[in-house]
mmCIF file of N, CA and C in Angstrom:
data_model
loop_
_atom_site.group_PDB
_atom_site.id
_atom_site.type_symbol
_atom_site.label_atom_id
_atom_site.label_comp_id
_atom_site.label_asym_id
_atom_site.label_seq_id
_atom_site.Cartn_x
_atom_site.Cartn_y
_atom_site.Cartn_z
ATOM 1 N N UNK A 1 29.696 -1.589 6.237
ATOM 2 C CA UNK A 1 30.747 -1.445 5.236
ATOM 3 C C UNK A 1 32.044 -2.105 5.709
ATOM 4 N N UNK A 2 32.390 -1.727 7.076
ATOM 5 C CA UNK A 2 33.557 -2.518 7.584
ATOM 6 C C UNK A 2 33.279 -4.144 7.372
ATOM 7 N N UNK A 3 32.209 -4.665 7.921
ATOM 8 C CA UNK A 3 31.907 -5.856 8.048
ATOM 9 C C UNK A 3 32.084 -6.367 6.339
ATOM 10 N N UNK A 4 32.003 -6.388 5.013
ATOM 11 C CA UNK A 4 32.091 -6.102 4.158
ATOM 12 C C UNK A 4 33.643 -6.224 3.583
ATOM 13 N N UNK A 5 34.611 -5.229 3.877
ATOM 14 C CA UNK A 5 35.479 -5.048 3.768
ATOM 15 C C UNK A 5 36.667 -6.425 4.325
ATOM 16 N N UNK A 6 36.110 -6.302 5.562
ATOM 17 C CA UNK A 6 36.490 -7.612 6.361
ATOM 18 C C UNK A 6 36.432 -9.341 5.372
ATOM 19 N N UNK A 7 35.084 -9.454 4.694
ATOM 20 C CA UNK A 7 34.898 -10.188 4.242
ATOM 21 C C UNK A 7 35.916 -10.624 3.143
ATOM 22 N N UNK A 8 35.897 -9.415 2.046
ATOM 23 C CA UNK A 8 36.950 -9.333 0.780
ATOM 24 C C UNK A 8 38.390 -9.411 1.174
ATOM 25 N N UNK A 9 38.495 -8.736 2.261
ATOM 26 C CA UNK A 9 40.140 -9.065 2.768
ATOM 27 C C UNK A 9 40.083 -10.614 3.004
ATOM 28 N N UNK A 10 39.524 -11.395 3.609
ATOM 29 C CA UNK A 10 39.492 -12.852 3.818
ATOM 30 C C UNK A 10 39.666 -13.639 2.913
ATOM 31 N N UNK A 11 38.761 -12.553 2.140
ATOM 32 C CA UNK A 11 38.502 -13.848 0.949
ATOM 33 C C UNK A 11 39.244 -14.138 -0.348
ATOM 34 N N UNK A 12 40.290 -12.495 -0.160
ATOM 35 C CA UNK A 12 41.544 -12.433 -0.960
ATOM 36 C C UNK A 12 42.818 -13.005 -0.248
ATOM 37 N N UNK A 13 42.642 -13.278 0.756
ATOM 38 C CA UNK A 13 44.300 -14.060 1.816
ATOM 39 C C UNK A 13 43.534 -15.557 1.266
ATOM 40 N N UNK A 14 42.117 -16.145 1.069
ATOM 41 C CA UNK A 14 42.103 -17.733 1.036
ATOM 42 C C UNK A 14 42.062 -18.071 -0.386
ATOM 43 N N UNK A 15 41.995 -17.102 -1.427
ATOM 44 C CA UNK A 15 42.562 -16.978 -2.342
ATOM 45 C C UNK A 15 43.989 -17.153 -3.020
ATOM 46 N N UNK A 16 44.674 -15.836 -2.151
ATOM 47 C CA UNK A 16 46.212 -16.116 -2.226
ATOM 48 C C UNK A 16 47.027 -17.607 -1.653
ATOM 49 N N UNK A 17 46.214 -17.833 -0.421
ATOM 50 C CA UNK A 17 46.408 -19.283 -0.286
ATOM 51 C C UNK A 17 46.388 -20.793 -1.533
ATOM 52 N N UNK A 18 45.228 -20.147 -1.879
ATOM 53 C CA UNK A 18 45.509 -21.642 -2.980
ATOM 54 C C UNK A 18 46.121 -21.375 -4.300
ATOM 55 N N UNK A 19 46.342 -19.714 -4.343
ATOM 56 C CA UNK A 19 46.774 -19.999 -4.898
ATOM 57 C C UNK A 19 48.887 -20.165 -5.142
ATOM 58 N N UNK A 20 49.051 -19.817 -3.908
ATOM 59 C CA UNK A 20 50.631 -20.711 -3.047
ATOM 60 C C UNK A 20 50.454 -22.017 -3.383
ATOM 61 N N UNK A 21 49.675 -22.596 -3.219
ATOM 62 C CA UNK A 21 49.400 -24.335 -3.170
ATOM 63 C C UNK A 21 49.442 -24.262 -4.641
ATOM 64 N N UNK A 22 48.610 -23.747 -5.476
ATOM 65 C CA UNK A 22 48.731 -24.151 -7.311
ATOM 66 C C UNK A 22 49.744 -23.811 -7.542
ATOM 67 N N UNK A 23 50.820 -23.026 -6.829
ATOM 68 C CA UNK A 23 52.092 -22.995 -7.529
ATOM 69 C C UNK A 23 52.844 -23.796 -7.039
ATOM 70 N N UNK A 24 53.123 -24.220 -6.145
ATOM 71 C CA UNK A 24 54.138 -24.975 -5.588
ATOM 72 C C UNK A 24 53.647 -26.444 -6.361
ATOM 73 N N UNK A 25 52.196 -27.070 -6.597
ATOM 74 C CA UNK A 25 51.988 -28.271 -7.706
ATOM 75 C C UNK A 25 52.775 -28.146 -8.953
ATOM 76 N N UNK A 26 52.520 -26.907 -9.550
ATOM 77 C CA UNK A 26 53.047 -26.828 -10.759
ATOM 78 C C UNK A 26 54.497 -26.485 -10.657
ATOM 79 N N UNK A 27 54.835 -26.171 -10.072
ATOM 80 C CA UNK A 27 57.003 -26.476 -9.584
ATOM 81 C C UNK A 27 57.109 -28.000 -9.668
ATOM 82 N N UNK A 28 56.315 -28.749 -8.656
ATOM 83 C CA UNK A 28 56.339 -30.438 -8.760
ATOM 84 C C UNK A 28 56.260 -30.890 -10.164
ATOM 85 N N UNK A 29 55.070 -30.458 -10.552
ATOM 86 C CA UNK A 29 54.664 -30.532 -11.690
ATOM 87 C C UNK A 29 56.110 -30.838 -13.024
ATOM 88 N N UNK A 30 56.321 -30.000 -12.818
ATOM 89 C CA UNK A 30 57.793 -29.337 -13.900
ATOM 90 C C UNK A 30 58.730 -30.038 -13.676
ATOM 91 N N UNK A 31 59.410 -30.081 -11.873
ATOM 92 C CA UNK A 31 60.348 -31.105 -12.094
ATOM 93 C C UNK A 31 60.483 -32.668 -12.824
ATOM 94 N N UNK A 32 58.906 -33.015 -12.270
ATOM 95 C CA UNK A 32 58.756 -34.404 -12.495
ATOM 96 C C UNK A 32 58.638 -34.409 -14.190
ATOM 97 N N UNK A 33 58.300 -33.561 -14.883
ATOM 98 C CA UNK A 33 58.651 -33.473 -16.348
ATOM 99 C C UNK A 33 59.869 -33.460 -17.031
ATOM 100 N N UNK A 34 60.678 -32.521 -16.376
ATOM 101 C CA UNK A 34 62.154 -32.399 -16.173
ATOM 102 C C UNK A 34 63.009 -33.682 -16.259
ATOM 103 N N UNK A 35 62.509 -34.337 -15.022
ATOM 104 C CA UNK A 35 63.102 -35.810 -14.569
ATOM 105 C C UNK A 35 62.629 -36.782 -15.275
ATOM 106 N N UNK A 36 61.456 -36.760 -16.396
ATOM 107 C CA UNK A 36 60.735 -37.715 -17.124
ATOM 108 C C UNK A 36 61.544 -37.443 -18.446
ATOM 109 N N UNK A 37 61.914 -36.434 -18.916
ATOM 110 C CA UNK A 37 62.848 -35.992 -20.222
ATOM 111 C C UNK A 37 64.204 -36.707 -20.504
ATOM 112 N N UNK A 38 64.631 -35.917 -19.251
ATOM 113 C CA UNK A 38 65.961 -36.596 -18.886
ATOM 114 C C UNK A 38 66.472 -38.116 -18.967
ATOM 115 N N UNK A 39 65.037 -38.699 -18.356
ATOM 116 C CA UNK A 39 65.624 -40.165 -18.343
ATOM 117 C C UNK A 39 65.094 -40.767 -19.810
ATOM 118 N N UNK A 40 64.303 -40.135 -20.439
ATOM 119 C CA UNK A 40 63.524 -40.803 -21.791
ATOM 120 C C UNK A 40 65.012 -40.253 -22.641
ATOM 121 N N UNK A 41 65.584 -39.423 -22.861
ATOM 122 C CA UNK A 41 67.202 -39.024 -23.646
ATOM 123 C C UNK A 41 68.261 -40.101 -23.004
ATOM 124 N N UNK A 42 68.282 -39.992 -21.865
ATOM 125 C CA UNK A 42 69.379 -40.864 -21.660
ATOM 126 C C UNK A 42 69.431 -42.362 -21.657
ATOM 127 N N UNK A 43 67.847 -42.937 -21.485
ATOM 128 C CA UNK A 43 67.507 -44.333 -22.592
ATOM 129 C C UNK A 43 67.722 -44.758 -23.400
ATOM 130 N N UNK A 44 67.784 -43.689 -24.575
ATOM 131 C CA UNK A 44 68.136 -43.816 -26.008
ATOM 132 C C UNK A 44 69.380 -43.860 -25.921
ATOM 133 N N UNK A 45 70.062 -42.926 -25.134
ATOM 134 C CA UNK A 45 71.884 -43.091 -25.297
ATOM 135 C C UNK A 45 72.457 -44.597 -24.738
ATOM 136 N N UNK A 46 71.371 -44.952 -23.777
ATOM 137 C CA UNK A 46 72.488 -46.134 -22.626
ATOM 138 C C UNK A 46 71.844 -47.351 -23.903
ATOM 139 N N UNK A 47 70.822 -47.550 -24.359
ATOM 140 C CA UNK A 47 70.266 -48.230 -25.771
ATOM 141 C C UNK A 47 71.634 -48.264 -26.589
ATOM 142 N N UNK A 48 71.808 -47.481 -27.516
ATOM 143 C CA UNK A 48 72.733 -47.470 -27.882
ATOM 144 C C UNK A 48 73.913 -48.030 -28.232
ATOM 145 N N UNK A 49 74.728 -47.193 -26.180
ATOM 146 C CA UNK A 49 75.657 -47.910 -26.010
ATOM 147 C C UNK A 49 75.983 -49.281 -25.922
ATOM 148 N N UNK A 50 75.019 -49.802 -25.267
ATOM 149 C CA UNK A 50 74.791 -51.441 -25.409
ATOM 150 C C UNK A 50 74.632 -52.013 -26.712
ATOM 151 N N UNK A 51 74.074 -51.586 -27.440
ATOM 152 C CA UNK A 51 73.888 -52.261 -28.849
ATOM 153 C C UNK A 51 75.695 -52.179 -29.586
ATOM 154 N N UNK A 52 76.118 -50.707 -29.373
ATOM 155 C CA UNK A 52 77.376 -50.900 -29.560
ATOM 156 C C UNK A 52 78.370 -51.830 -28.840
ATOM 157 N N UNK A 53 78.110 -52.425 -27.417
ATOM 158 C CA UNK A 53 79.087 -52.554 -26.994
ATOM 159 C C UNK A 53 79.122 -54.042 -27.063
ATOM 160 N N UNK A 54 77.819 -54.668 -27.759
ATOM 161 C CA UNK A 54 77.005 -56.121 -28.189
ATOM 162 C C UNK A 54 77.660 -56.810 -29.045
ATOM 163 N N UNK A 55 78.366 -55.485 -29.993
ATOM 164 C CA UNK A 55 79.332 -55.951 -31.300
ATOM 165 C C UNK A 55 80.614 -56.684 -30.630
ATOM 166 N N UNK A 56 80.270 -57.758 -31.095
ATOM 167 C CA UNK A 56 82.212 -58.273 -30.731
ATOM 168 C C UNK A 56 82.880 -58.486 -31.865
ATOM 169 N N UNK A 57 82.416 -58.882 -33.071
ATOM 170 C CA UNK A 57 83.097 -59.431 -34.018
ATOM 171 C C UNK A 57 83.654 -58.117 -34.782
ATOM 172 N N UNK A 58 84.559 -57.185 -34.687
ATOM 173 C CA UNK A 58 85.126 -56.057 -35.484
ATOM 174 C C UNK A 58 86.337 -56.076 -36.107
ATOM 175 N N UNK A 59 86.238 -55.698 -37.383
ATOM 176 C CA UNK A 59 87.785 -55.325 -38.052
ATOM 177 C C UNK A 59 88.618 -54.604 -36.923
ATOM 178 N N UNK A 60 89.435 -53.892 -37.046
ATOM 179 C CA UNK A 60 90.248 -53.180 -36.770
ATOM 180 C C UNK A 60 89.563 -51.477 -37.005
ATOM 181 N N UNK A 61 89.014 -51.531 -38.752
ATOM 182 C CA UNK A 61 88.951 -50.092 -38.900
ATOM 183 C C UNK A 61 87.028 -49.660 -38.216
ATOM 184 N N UNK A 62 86.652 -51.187 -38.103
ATOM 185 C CA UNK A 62 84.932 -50.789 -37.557
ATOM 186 C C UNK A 62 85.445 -50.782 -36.236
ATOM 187 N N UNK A 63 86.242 -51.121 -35.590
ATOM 188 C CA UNK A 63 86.673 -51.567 -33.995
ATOM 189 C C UNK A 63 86.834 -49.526 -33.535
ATOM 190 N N UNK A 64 87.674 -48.733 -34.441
ATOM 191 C CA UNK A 64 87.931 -47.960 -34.017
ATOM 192 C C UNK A 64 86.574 -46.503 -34.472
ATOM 193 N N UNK A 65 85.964 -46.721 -35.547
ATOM 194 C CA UNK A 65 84.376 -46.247 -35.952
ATOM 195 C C UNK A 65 83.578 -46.155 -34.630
ATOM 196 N N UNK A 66 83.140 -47.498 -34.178
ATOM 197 C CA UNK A 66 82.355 -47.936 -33.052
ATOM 198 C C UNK A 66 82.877 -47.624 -31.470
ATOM 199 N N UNK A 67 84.546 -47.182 -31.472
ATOM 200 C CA UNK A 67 84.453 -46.613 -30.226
ATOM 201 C C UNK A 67 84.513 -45.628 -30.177
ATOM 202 N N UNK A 68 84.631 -44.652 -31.351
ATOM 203 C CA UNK A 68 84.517 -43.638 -31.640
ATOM 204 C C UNK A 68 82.960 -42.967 -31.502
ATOM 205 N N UNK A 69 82.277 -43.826 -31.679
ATOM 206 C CA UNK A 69 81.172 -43.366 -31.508
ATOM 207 C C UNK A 69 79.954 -43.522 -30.203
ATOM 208 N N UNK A 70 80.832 -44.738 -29.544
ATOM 209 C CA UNK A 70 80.614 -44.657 -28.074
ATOM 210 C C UNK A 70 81.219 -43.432 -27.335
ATOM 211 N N UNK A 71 82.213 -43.183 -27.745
ATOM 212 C CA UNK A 71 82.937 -41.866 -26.823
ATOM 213 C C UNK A 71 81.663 -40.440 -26.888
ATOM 214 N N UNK A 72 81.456 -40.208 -28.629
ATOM 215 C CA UNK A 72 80.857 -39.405 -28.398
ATOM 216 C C UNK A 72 79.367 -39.563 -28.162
ATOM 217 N N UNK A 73 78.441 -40.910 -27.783
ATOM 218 C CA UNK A 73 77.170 -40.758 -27.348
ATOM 219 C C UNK A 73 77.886 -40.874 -25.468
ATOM 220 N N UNK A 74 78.819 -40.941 -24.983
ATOM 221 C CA UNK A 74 78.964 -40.584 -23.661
ATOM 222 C C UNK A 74 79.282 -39.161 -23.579
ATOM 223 N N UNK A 75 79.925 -38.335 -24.479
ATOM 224 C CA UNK A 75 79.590 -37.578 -24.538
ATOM 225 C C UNK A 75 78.401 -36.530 -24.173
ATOM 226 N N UNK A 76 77.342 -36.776 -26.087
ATOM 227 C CA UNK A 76 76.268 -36.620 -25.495
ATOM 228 C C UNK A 76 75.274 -36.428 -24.229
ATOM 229 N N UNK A 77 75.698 -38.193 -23.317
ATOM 230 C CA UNK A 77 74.696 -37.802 -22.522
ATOM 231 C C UNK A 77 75.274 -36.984 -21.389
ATOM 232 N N UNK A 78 76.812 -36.656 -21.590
ATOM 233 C CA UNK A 78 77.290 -35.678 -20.523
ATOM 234 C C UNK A 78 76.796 -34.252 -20.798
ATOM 235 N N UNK A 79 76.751 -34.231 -21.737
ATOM 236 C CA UNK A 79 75.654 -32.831 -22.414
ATOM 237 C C UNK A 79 74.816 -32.457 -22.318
ATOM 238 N N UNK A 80 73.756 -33.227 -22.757
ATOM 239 C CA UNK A 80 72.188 -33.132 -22.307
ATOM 240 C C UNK A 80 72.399 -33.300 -20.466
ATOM 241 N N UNK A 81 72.856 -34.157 -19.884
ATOM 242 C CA UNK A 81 72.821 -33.842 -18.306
ATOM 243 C C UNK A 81 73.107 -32.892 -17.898
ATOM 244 N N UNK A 82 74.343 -31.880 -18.358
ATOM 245 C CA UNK A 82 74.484 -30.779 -18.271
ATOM 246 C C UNK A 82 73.381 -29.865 -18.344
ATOM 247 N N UNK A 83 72.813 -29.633 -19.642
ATOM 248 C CA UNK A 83 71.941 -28.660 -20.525
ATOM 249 C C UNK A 83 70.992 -29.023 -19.646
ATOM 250 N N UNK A 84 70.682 -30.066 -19.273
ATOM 251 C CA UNK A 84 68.957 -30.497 -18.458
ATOM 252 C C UNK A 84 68.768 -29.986 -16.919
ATOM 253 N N UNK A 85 70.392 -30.169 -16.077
ATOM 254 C CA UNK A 85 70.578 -29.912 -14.849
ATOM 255 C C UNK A 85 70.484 -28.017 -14.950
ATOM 256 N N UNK A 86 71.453 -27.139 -15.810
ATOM 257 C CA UNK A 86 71.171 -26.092 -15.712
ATOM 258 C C UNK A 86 69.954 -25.587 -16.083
ATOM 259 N N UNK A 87 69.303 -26.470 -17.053
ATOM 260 C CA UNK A 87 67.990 -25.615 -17.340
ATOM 261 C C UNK A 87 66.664 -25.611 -16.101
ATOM 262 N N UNK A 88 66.859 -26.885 -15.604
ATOM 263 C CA UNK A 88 66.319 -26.966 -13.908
ATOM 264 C C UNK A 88 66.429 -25.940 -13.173
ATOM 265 N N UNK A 89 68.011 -25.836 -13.082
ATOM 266 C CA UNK A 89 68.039 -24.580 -11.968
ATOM 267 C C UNK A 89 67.401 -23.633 -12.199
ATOM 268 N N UNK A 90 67.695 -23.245 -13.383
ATOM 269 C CA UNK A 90 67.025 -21.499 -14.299
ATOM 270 C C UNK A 90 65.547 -21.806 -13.929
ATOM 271 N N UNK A 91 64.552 -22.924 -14.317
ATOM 272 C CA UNK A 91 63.478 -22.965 -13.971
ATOM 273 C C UNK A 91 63.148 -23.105 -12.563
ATOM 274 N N UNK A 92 63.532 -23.693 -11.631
ATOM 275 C CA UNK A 92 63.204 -23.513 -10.275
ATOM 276 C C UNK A 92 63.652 -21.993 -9.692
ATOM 277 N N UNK A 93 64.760 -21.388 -10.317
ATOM 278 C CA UNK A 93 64.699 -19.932 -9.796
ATOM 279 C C UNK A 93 63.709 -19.184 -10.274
ATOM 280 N N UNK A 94 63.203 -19.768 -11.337
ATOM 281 C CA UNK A 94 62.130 -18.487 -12.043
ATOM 282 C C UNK A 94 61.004 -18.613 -11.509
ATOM 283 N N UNK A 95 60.662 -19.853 -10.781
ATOM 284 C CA UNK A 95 59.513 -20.182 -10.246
ATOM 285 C C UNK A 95 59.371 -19.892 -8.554
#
């Protein structure tokens, strides 16, 4: 019975072992999703900005439209970097 007992204790520590290892993948896992989000949003913004900043030929009243609207997609991506960096943390503490 000891001999037995011995066994299941083993075989629940090489258990708990992998399963330390499946969690710490899926933390990797997450960041690298995290870091794949992040840069696919802030593509679209730096896109954008360039297309805006491509325009040279402007009135006066599109001159001030168009930097108006560069301000706020820098904005933006100061936002989402924000929102993306804290939501990281919250997820690596929860994990």
């Amino acid at each position: 019975m000891a001999r037995n007992d011995q066994d299941i204790k083993k075989e629940i520590r090489r258990i708990e072992g992998q399963l330390l290892v499946a969690k710490e993948i899926c933390r990797e896992n997450l960041k690298e999703i995290n870091h794949l989000k992040k840069e696919q949003e802030n593509n679209y913004i730096l896109q954008e900005i360039n297309r805006l900043l491509a325009i040279k030929t402007l009135n006066s009243n599109e001159h001030v439209n168009q930097f108006n609207q560069l301000l706020y997609l820098v904005y933006q991506q100061q936002t989402i970097t924000l929102d993306n960096t804290i939501q990281l943390n919250e997820q690596e503490k929860d994990v």
